[in-house]
Coordinates of N, CA and C in Angstrom, one line a residue:
X1 N 21.7 -26.8 -5.5 CA 21.2 -28.0 -4.9 C 20.4 -28.8 -5.9
X2 N 20.6 -30.1 -6.0 CA 19.9 -31.0 -6.9 C 18.7 -31.5 -6.2
X3 N 18.6 -31.4 -4.8 CA 17.4 -31.9 -4.2 C 16.1 -31.1 -4.6
X4 N 15.0 -32.0 -4.9 CA 13.8 -31.2 -5.2 C 13.4 -30.3 -4.1
X5 N 12.9 -29.1 -4.4 CA 12.7 -28.1 -3.4 C 11.2 -27.5 -3.6
X6 N 10.4 -27.3 -2.7 CA 9.1 -26.7 -2.8 C 9.3 -25.4 -2.0
X7 N 8.5 -24.4 -2.5 CA 8.5 -23.1 -1.8 C 7.1 -22.4 -1.9
X8 N 6.7 -22.1 -0.7 CA 5.3 -21.5 -0.6 C 5.7 -19.8 -0.2
X9 N 5.4 -19.1 -1.1 CA 5.7 -17.6 -0.8 C 4.4 -17.0 -0.2
X10 N 4.4 -16.7 0.9 CA 3.4 -16.1 1.9 C 3.4 -14.7 1.6
X11 N 2.1 -14.2 1.3 CA 2.1 -12.7 1.0 C 2.4 -11.7 2.2
X12 N 2.1 -12.2 3.5 CA 2.4 -11.4 4.6 C 3.9 -11.5 5.1
X13 N 4.5 -12.5 4.6 CA 5.9 -12.7 5.0 C 6.8 -11.7 4.5
X14 N 6.6 -11.2 3.3 CA 7.3 -10.1 2.7 C 7.4 -8.7 3.4
X15 N 6.5 -8.6 4.4 CA 6.5 -7.4 5.1 C 7.7 -7.3 6.2
X16 N 8.2 -8.4 6.5 CA 9.2 -8.6 7.6 C 10.6 -9.0 7.1
X17 N 10.6 -9.8 6.1 CA 11.9 -10.4 5.5 C 11.9 -10.2 4.0
X18 N 13.0 -10.2 3.4 CA 13.1 -10.1 2.0 C 12.9 -11.5 1.4
X19 N 12.0 -11.7 0.5 CA 11.7 -13.0 -0.2 C 12.2 -12.9 -1.7
X20 N 13.0 -13.8 -2.1 CA 13.6 -13.8 -3.4 C 12.4 -14.1 -4.4
X21 N 12.6 -13.6 -5.6 CA 11.7 -14.0 -6.7 C 12.0 -15.4 -7.1
X22 N 11.1 -16.0 -7.8 CA 11.3 -17.3 -8.2 C 12.5 -17.5 -9.1
X23 N 12.7 -16.6 -9.9 CA 13.9 -16.7 -10.8 C 15.3 -16.7 -10.1
X24 N 15.3 -15.9 -9.0 CA 16.5 -15.9 -8.2 C 16.7 -17.2 -7.4
X25 N 15.6 -17.6 -6.9 CA 15.7 -18.9 -6.1 C 16.0 -20.2 -7.0
X26 N 15.6 -20.1 -8.2 CA 15.9 -21.2 -9.2 C 17.4 -21.4 -9.5
X27 N 18.2 -20.3 -9.3 CA 19.5 -20.3 -9.6 C 20.4 -21.1 -8.5
X28 N 19.9 -21.2 -7.3 CA 20.4 -22.0 -6.4 C 19.8 -23.3 -5.9
X29 N 18.5 -23.5 -6.3 CA 17.7 -24.5 -5.9 C 17.1 -25.2 -7.0
X30 N 16.8 -26.5 -6.8 CA 16.0 -27.2 -7.8 C 14.6 -27.1 -7.5
X31 N 13.9 -25.9 -7.8 CA 12.5 -25.8 -7.5 C 11.6 -26.5 -8.5
X32 N 10.8 -27.4 -7.7 CA 9.9 -28.1 -8.4 C 8.4 -27.9 -8.1
X33 N 8.3 -27.1 -7.1 CA 7.1 -26.8 -6.6 C 7.0 -25.4 -6.1
X34 N 6.2 -24.4 -6.5 CA 6.2 -23.0 -6.1 C 4.7 -22.6 -6.0
X35 N 4.3 -22.1 -4.9 CA 2.9 -21.6 -4.8 C 3.0 -20.3 -4.1
X36 N 2.0 -19.3 -4.4 CA 1.8 -18.1 -3.8 C 0.3 -17.9 -3.4
X37 N 0.1 -18.4 -2.2 CA -1.3 -18.3 -1.8 C -1.9 -16.9 -1.6
X38 N -3.1 -16.6 -1.5 CA -3.8 -15.4 -1.3 C -3.6 -14.6 0.1
X39 N -3.2 -15.5 1.0 CA -3.1 -15.0 2.4 C -2.2 -15.9 3.2
X40 N -1.7 -15.3 4.4 CA -0.8 -16.0 5.3 C 0.5 -15.4 5.4
X41 N 1.2 -15.8 6.5 CA 2.4 -15.1 6.7 C 3.4 -16.2 7.3
X42 N 4.3 -15.9 8.2 CA 5.3 -16.6 8.9 C 4.7 -17.9 9.5
X43 N 3.8 -17.8 10.1 CA 3.2 -19.0 10.6 C 2.1 -19.6 9.8
X44 N 2.5 -20.0 8.6 CA 1.5 -20.6 7.5 C 0.6 -21.7 8.0
X45 N 1.3 -22.6 8.7 CA 0.5 -23.8 9.1 C -0.6 -23.4 10.1
X46 N -0.2 -22.4 10.9 CA -1.4 -22.1 11.9 C -2.3 -21.1 11.2
X47 N -1.9 -20.3 10.3 CA -2.9 -19.2 9.8 C -3.7 -19.8 8.6
X48 N -3.2 -20.7 7.8 CA -3.8 -21.3 6.7 C -3.9 -22.7 6.7
X49 N -4.1 -23.4 7.9 CA -3.9 -24.8 8.0 C -4.2 -25.6 6.8
X50 N -5.5 -25.7 6.3 CA -5.8 -26.7 5.2 C -5.1 -26.2 3.9
X51 N -4.8 -25.0 3.7 CA -4.2 -24.6 2.4 C -2.7 -25.0 2.6
X52 N -2.1 -24.9 3.6 CA -0.8 -25.2 3.9 C -0.6 -26.8 3.7
X53 N -1.4 -27.5 4.4 CA -1.3 -29.0 4.3 C -1.6 -29.5 3.0
X54 N -2.6 -29.0 2.3 CA -2.8 -29.4 0.8 C -1.6 -29.1 -0.1
X55 N -0.9 -28.0 0.1 CA 0.4 -27.6 -0.6 C 1.5 -28.5 -0.2
X56 N 1.6 -29.0 1.0 CA 2.6 -29.9 1.2 C 2.4 -31.3 0.6
X57 N 1.1 -31.6 0.6 CA 0.7 -32.9 0.0 C 1.0 -32.8 -1.6
X58 N 0.7 -31.7 -2.1 CA 1.0 -31.6 -3.6 C 2.4 -31.7 -3.9
X59 N 3.3 -31.0 -3.0 CA 4.8 -31.1 -3.3 C 5.3 -32.5 -3.1
X60 N 4.8 -33.2 -2.1 CA 5.2 -34.6 -1.9 C 4.8 -35.4 -3.1
X61 N 3.6 -35.2 -3.6 CA 3.2 -36.1 -4.8 C 4.0 -35.8 -6.0
X62 N 4.5 -34.5 -6.3 CA 5.5 -34.2 -7.3 C 6.8 -34.9 -7.1
X63 N 7.2 -34.9 -5.8 CA 8.6 -35.4 -5.6 C 8.6 -37.0 -5.7
X64 N 7.4 -37.6 -5.2 CA 7.3 -39.1 -5.2 C 7.0 -39.6 -6.6
X65 N 6.2 -38.8 -7.4 CA 6.1 -39.1 -8.8 C 4.9 -39.9 -9.0

């Protein structure tokens, strides 16, 4: 895909589903923003509200230019 893609790899998420490494994700997606916060899981917006929101803003700024 050529569409700019952002990915937030939550540490608790990997306990339940397989999360690809960045190198593999980059083979199929145009990864322009990748973050790995210290905490959080599947419900990132609820668990890490301000961290999640700031990351979405950072991704939007990168895409917007």
